[in-house]
XYZ file of C-alpha atoms in Angstrom:
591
model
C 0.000 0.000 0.000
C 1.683 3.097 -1.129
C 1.611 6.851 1.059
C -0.494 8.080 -0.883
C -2.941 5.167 -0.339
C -3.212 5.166 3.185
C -3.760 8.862 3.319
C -6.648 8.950 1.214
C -8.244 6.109 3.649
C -7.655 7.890 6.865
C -8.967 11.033 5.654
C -12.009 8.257 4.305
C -12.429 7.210 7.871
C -11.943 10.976 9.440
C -14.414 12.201 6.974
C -17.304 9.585 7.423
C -16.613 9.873 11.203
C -17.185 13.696 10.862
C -20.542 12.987 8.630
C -21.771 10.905 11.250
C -20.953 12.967 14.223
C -22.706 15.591 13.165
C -21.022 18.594 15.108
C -20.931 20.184 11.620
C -23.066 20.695 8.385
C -21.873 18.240 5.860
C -21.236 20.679 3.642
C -19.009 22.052 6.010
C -16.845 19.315 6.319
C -17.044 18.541 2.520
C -14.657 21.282 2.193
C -12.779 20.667 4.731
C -12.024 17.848 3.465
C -11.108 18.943 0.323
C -8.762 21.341 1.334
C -7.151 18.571 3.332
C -6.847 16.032 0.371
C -5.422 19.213 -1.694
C -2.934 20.145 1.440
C -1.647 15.901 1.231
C -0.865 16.521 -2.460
C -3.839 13.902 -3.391
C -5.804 16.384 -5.183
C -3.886 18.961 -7.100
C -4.612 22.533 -6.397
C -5.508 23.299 -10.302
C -8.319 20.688 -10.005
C -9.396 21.668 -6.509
C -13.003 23.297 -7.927
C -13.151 21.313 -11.032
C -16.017 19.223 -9.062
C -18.244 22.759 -9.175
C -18.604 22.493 -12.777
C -19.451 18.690 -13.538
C -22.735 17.895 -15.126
C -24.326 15.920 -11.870
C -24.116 19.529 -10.131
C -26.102 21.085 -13.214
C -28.629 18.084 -13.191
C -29.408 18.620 -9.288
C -29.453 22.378 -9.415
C -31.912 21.884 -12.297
C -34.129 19.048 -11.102
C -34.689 21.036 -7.764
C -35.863 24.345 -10.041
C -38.178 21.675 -11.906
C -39.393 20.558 -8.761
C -39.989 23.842 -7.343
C -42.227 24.640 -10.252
C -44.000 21.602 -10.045
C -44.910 21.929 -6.490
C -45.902 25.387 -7.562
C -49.301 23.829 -9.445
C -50.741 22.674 -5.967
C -51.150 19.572 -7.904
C -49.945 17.173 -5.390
C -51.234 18.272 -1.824
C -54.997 18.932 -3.954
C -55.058 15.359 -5.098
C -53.837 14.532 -1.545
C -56.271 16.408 0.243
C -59.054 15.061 -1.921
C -58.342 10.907 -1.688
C -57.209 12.125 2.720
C -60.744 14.312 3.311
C -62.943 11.174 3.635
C -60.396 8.664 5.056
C -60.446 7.395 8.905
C -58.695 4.384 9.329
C -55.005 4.306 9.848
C -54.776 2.010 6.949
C -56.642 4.272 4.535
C -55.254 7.068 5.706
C -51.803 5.960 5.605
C -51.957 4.754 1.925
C -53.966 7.154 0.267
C -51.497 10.169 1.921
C -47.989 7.744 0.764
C -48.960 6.623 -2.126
C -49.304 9.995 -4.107
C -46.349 11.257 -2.450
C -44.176 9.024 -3.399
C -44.598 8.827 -6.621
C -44.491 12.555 -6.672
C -40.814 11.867 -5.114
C -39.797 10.515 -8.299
C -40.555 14.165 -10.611
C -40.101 16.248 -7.756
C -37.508 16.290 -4.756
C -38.276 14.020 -1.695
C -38.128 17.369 0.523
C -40.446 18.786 -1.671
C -42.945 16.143 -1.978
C -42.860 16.122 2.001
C -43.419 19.807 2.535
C -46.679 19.741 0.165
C -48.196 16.733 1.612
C -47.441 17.519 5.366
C -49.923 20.452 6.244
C -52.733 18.073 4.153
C -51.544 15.102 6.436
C -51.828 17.324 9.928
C -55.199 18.806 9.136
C -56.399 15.017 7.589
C -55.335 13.419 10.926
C -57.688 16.366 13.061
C -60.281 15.332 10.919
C -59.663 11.748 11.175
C -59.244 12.140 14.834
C -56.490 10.280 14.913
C -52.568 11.396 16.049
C -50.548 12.542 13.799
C -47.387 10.636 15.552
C -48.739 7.652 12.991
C -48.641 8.882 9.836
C -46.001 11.466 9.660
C -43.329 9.188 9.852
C -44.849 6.823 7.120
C -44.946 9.840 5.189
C -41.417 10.313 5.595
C -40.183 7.216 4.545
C -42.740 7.370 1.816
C -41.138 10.043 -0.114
C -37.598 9.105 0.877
C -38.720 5.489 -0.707
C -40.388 7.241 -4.460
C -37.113 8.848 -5.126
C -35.236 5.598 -5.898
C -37.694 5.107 -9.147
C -36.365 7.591 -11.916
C -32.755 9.294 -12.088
C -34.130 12.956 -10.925
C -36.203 11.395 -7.867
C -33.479 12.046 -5.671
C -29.384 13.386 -5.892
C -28.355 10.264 -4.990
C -29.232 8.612 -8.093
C -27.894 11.455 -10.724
C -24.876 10.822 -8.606
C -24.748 7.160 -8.987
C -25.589 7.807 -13.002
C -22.410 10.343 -12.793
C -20.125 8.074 -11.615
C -21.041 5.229 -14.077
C -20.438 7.510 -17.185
C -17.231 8.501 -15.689
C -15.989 5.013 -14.902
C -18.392 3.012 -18.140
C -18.614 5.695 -20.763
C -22.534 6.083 -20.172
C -24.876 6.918 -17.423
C -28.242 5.807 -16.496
C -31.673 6.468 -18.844
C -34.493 8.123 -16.699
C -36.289 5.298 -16.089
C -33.665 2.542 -15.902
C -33.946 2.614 -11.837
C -38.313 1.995 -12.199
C -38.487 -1.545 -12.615
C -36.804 -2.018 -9.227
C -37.777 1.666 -7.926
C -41.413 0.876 -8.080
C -41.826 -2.473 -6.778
C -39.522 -1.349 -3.916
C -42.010 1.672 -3.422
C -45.138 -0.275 -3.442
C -43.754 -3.002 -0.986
C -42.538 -0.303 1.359
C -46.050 1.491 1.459
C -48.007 -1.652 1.791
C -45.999 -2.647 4.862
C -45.658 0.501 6.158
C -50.177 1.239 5.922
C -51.042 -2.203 6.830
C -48.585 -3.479 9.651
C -45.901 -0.721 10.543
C -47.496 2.125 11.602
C -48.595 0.204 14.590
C -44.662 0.109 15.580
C -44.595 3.780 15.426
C -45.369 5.771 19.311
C -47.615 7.758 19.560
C -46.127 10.644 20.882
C -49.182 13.550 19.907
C -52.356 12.623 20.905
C -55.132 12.495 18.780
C -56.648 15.797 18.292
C -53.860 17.672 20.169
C -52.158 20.604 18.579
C -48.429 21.672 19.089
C -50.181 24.510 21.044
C -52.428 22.576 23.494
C -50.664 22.584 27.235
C -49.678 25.976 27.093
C -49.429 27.036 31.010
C -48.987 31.102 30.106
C -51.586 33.349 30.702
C -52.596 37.092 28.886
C -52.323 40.006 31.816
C -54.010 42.940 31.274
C -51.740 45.892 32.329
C -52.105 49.598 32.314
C -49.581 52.374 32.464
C -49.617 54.888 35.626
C -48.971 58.069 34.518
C -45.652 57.704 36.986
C -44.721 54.970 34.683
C -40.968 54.883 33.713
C -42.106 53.396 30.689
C -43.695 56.502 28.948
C -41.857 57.678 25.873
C -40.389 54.602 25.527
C -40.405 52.718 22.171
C -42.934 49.078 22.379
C -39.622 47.850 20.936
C -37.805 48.811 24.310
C -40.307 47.733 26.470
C -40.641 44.605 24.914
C -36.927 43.931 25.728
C -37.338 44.825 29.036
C -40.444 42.050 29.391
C -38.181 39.480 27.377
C -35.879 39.773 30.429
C -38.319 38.670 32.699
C -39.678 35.388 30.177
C -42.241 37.215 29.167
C -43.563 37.828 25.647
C -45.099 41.645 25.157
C -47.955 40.486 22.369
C -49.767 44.082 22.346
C -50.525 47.397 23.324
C -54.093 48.350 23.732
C -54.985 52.003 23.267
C -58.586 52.873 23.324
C -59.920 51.008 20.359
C -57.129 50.042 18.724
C -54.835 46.730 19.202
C -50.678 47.602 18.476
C -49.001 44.535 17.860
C -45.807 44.075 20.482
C -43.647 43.875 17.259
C -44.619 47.622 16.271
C -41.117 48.470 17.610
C -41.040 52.820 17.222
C -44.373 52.740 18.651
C -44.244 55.550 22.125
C -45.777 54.257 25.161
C -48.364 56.424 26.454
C -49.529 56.503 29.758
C -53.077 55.036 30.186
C -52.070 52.743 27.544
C -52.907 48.449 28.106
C -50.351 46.468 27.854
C -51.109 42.948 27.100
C -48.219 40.358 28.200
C -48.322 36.423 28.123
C -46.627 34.993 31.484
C -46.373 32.090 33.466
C -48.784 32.496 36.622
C -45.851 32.769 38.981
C -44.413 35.758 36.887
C -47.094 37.895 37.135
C -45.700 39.492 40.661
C -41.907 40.036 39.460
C -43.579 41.661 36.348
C -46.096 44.263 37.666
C -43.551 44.705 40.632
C -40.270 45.425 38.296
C -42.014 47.419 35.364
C -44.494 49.224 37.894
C -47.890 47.964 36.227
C -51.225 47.479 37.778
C -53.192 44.738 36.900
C -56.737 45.385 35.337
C -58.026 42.021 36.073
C -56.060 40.818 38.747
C -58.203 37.484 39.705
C -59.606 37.203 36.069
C -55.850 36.066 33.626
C -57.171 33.803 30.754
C -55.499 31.890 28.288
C -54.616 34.478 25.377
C -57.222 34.792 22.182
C -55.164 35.506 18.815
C -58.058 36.585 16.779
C -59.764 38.679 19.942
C -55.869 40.426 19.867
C -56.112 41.027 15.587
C -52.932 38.538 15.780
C -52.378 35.600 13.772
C -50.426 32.252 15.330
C -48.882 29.933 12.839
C -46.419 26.676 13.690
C -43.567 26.238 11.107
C -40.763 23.523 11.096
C -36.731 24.464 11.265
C -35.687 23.045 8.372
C -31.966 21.600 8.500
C -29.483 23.872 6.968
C -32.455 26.942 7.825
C -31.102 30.490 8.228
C -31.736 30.069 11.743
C -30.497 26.727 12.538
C -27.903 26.784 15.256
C -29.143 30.769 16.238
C -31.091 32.143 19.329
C -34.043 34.127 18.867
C -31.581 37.098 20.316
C -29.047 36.553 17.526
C -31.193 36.373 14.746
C -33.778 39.655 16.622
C -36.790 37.527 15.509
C -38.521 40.646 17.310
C -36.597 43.324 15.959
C -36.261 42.447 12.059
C -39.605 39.959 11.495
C -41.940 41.934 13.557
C -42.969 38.383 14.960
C -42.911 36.872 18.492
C -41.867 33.584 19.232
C -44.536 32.073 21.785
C -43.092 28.738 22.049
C -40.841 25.801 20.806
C -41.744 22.227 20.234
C -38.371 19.290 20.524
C -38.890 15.394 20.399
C -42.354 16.070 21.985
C -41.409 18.624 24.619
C -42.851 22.159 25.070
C -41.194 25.026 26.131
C -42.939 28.323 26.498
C -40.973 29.665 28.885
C -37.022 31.679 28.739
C -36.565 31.625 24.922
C -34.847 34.220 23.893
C -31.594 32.093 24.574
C -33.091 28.941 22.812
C -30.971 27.713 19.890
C -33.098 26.055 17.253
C -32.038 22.799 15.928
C -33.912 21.527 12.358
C -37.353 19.421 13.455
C -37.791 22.171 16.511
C -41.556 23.437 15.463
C -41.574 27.224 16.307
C -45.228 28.944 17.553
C -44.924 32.185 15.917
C -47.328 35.199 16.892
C -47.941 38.613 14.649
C -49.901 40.216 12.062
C -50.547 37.777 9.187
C -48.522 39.628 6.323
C -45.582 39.267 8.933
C -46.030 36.244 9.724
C -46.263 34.790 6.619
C -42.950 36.943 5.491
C -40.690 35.607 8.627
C -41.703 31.867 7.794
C -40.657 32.720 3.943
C -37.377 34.913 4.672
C -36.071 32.256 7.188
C -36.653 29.057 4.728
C -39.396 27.437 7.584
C -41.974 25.025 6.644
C -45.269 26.167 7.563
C -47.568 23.562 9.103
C -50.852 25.423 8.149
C -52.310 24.063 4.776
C -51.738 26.185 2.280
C -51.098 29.305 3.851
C -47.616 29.998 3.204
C -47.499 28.551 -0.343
C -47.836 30.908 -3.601
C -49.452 28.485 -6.299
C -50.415 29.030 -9.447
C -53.164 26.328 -10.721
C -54.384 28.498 -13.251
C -50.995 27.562 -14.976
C -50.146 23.881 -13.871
C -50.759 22.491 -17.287
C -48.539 24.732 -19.024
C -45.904 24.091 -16.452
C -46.162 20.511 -16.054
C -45.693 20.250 -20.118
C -42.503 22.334 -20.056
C -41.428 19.807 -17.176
C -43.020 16.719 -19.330
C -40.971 18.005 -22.615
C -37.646 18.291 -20.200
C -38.331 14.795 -19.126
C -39.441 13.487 -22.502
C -35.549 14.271 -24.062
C -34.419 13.168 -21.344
C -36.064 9.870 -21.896
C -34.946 9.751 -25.952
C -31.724 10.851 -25.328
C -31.927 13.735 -27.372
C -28.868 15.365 -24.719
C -27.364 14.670 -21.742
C -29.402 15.131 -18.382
C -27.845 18.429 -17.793
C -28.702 19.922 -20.934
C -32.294 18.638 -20.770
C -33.259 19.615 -17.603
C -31.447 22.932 -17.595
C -32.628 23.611 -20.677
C -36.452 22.654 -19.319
C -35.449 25.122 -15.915
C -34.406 27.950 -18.330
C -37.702 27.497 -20.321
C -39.923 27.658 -16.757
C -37.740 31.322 -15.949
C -38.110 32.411 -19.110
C -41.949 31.843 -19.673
C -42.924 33.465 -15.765
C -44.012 30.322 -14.706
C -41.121 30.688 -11.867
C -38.922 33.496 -10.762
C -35.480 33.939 -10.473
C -35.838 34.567 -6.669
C -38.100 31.205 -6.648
C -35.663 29.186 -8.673
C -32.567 30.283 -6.559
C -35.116 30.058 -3.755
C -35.207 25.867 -4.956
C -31.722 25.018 -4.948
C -30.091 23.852 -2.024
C -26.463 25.102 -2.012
C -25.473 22.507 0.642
C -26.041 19.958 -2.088
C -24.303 21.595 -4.754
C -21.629 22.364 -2.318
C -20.747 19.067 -1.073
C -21.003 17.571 -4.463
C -18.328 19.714 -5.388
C -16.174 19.707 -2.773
C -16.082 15.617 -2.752
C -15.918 15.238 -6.306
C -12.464 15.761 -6.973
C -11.660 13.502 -3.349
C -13.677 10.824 -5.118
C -11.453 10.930 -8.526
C -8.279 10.997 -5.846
C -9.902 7.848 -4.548
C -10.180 6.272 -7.288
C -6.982 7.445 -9.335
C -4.504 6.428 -6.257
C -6.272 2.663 -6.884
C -7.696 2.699 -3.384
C -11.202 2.100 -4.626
C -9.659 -1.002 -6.355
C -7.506 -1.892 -3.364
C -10.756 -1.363 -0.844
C -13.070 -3.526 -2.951
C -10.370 -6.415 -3.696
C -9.866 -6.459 0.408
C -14.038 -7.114 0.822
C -13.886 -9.386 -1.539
C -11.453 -11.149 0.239
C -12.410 -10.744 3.237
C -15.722 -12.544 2.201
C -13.804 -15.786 1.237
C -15.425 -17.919 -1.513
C -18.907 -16.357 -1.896
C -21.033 -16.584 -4.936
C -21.561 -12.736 -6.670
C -25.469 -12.648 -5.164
C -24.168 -13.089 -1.359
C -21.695 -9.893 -2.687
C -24.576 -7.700 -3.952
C -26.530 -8.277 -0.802
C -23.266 -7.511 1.458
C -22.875 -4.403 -0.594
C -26.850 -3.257 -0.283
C -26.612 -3.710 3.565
C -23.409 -1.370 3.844
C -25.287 0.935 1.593
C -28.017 1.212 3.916
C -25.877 1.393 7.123
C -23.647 3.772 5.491
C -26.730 6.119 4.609
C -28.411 5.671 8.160
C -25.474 7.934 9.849
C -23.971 9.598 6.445
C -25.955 12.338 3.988
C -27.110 10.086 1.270
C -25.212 12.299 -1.134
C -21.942 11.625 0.618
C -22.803 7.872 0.658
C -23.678 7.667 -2.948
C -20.399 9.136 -3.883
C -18.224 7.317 -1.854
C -19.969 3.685 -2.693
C -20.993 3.809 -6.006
C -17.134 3.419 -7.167
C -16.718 0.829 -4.813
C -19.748 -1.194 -6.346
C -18.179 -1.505 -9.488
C -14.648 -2.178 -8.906
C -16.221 -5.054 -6.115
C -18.640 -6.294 -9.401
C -15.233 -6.107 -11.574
C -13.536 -8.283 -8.943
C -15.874 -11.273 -8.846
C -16.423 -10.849 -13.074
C -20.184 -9.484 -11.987
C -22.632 -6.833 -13.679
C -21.571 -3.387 -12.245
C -24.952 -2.366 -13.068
C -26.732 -4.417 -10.319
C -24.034 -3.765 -8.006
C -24.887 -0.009 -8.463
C -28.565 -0.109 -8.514
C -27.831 -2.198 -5.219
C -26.259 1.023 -4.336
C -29.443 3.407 -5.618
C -31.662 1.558 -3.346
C -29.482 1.558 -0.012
C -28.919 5.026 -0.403
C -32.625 5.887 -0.136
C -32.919 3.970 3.185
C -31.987 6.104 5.798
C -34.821 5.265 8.055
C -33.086 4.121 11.545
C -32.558 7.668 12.837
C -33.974 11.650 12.275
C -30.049 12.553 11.145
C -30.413 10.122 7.614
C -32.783 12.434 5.853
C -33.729 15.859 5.846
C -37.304 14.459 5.829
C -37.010 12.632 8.522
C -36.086 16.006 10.812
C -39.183 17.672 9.769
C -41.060 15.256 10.663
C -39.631 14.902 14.017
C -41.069 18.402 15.537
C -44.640 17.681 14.495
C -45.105 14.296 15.073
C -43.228 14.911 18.978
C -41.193 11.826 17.710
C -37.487 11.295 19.785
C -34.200 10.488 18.229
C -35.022 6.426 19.037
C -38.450 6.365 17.514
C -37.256 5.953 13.920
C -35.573 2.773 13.980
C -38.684 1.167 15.569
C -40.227 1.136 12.245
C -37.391 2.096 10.228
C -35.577 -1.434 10.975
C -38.739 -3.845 9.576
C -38.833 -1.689 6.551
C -35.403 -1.646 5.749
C -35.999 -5.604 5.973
C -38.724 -5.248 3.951
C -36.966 -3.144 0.996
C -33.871 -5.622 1.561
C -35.439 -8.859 0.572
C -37.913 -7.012 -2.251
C -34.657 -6.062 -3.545
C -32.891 -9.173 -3.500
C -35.084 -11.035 -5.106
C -35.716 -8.405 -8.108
C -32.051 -7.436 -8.893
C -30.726 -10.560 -10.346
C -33.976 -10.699 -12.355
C -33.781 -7.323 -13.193
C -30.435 -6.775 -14.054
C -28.494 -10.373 -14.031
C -25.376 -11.062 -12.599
């Protein structure tokens, strides 16, 4: 084994133990680990960014604009809502949610598909009466499951496609992955509606919203004309009450209802205050800011709509603006006009002392304020609103004009007419060009921590592979495995896949084991092209923890799952996709 060799493994093993720790965004450490590999001399410094411009990081930037305009048409979450109005049995309910979702995974992104269908799955489980802990999760998986069946369902297979032109001369047609991508689909869905939603807790009771429990109660203060608070801006006072973990959600003068987030407004004396506190509060409150009471035995649970404000609930998604912030750093108050009533984690509320909270992705954030705010905070800080249809510009009048620019994209795609990158983009240009998205929408779409750790571990994958450690690594398994027919190979390599993906970003894992699937199918004389779809499908089965899929962290906040819930269900399924695979590979694409 030469230097050169065992450097390029170490920093392997450094970098997958860095994916799976989590401490930092994978993009994050993509780079760093590309400046390492061009520090060690394995990737030369004139090559360091070539990764940037290869055609899989055109194909993803363009399939997530596509997707973006697709979910645009309120297509999916109205033919969801329709089949979920009616439906009350888990069962039902389960399938008729999944099914359309998933197969919207495979034109659309998985995250995508997700965000339309959740708010219809929430509001279908109130009117179900049933919890929401049971289907959200399915849901999950669902989508995660539909992106294995065509080459734009999900980055991991335009990866896969990208590294078997660059090693076979030719990538993968559109639909190669469906005849295992739907089967695998159908069997996971089936299992999951019939038998495994039963596995899943059920951590939100049926009927209960994110904002039920709330212990904090609306005080009715007025100003003295003493007050040391005259003059002063609501944005001032407000601080002062944020000190105290309390939330300032109005000022009442005559008539009229000032939201707290009105932050030049002057404090007048006579004015009402209206604060939401915890019960024990109320003392150090009037006592410290010298406020009477105007109810003093009477404190109720705060009315939004009596107060002209508007609540709304609204995921962190992973990699959001906020992620990693306080509500302090990021002056929710200050710059959104919007208050931040509460925070949801694993099940957990917390009302109380947030202005030093530091969302994580999956936290679900109550957010208070006039609607138009609102609406803009969830929008400028990339949240997912939980509300159906509230926070999502559509534009059905359209659809069929947009859906045919994405059918014609998809169409050459499917004759070959150019390469993926050339259709799609050229389908993403037509969309901008023809209104039917906007450049802020379509830069809106892309996900730069994709396109930024495809880049950066591009050129470390041609290192890996140029040095011969890819060869070296897959002749050692092979060895390692003693006399074993090809088949007990594949289904070695598919179970790695999947336990690979469970603790690394599937886009990481499809770069680093696609190469190794074909120099293991070279080894044993085998069809690299099973080996790699072996690859396609374990990549799209992160289901034994929240940190495998960005889907899987949204769906942690609403459905009060904790980080052990997943693999409950996630562990029978993976079975499930394992032997559905196994027995349709070899038929599918022959050793």
């Amino acid at each position: 084994m030469t230097q050169s060799q065992i450097e390029i493994l170490i920093l392997l093993v450094v970098a997958l133990a860095m994916f799976a720790w989590g401490r930092w965004r994978h993009d994050v450490v993509a780079l760093v680990v590309l400046f390492v590999a061009v520090g060690l001399g394995l990737v030369p410094a004139s090559e360091a960014f070539t990764g940037f411009g290869h055609a899989a990081v055109i194909t993803v930037a363009a399939a997530l604009i596509i997707s973006r305009a697709i979910a645009t048409t309120g297509v999916l979450d109205a033919l969801s809502n329709r089949l979920a109005g009616r439906a009350k049995h888990p069962t039902v309910l389960i399938a008729v949610l999944c099914l359309p979702a998933a197969f919207a995974s495979a034109v659309m992104n998985n995250v995508a598909a997700l965000a339309l269908v959740l708010p219809v799955a929430i509001a279908a489980c109130q009117n179900a009466k049933r919890s929401p802990s049971i289907v959200l999760m399915p849901l999950s998986y669902a989508t995660v499951l539909g992106g294995v069946i065509t080459l734009i369902g999900t980055p991991p297979n335009i990866i896969i496609s990208g590294v078997r032109a660059d090693k076979l001369g030719s990538g993968f047609a559109l639909l190669d992955f469906a005849p295992i991508g739907i089967p695998v689909t159908l069997a996971g869905v089936a299992f999951i509606a019939i038998a495994g939603w039963r596995l899943v807790p059920q951590r939100v009771k049926a009927g209960e919203g994110r904002q039920e429990g709330v212990q904090e109660y609306l005080l009715e203060t007025t100003i003295s004309e003493d007050s040391s608070l005259i003059g002063q801006p609501l944005g001032e006072v407000a601080a002062q009450i944020d000190k105290l973990d309390a939330t300032l959600l109005g000022l009442r003068r005559g008539s009229v209802t000032i939201p707290g987030a009105a932050q030049w407004t002057p404090v007048r004396a006579s004015d009402t205050l209206l604060i939401e506190a915890a019960p024990e509060d109320v003392a150090a409150i009037t006592e410290s800011l010298g406020l009477s009471l105007i109810k003093p035995h009477q404190a109720v649970v705060p009315d939004a709509k009596k107060l002209d404000l508007h609540t709304a609930e609204a995921v962190v998604r992973p990699y959001s603006l906020i992620e990693g912030l306080t509500p302090a750093e990021i002056r929710l108050r200050q710059r959104y006009s919007v208050n931040l009533l509460g925070v949801a984690r694993e099940g957990q509320n917390t009302f109380g002392g947030l202005k030093n909270w530091r969302f994580h992705a999956g936290d679900v954030l109550l957010l208070q304020g006039e609607t138009d705010r609102v609406e803009d905070a969830i929008s400028r800080l990339n949240l997912l609103a939980l509300a159906q249809r509230e926070f999502m510009l559509t534009r059905p009048a359209g659809a069929a004009f947009t859906l045919g620019i994405a059918g014609l994209g998809l169409l050459a795609l499917i004759l070959e007419l150019a390469p993926a990158a050339v259709c799609l983009g050229a389908a993403a240009t037509l969309l901008l060009l023809t209104g039917r998205l906007s450049t802020r929408e379509a830069y809106q779409a892309i996900d730069p921590s994709v396109l930024i750790l495809l880049g950066a571990l591009i050129p470390v994958g041609d290192a890996f592979d140029s040095t011969g450690t890819t060869g070296l690594l897959a002749e050692f398994l092979v060895d390692l495995s003693g006399e074993v027919v090809p088949l007990w190979l594949l289904g070695a390599m598919l179970l790695l896949t999947m336990w690979v993906s469970d603790m690394v970003n599937n886009a990481a894992t499809a770069l680093l084991m696609a190469p190794l699937a074909i120099d293991m199918a070279k080894q044993v004389d085998a069809n690299p092209d099973t080996f790699l779809m072996a690859v396609v499908v374990g990549a799209s089965c992160a289901f034994l923890s929240p940190i495998g899929h960005q889907n899987n962290l949204l769906v942690m906040g609403p459905g009060g799952y904790r980080f052990g819930d997943f693999w409950r269900l996630g562990l029978p399924l993976q079975a499930v996709v394992f032997i559905t695979s196994m027995l349709l590979l070899p038929l599918v694409w022959p050793l």
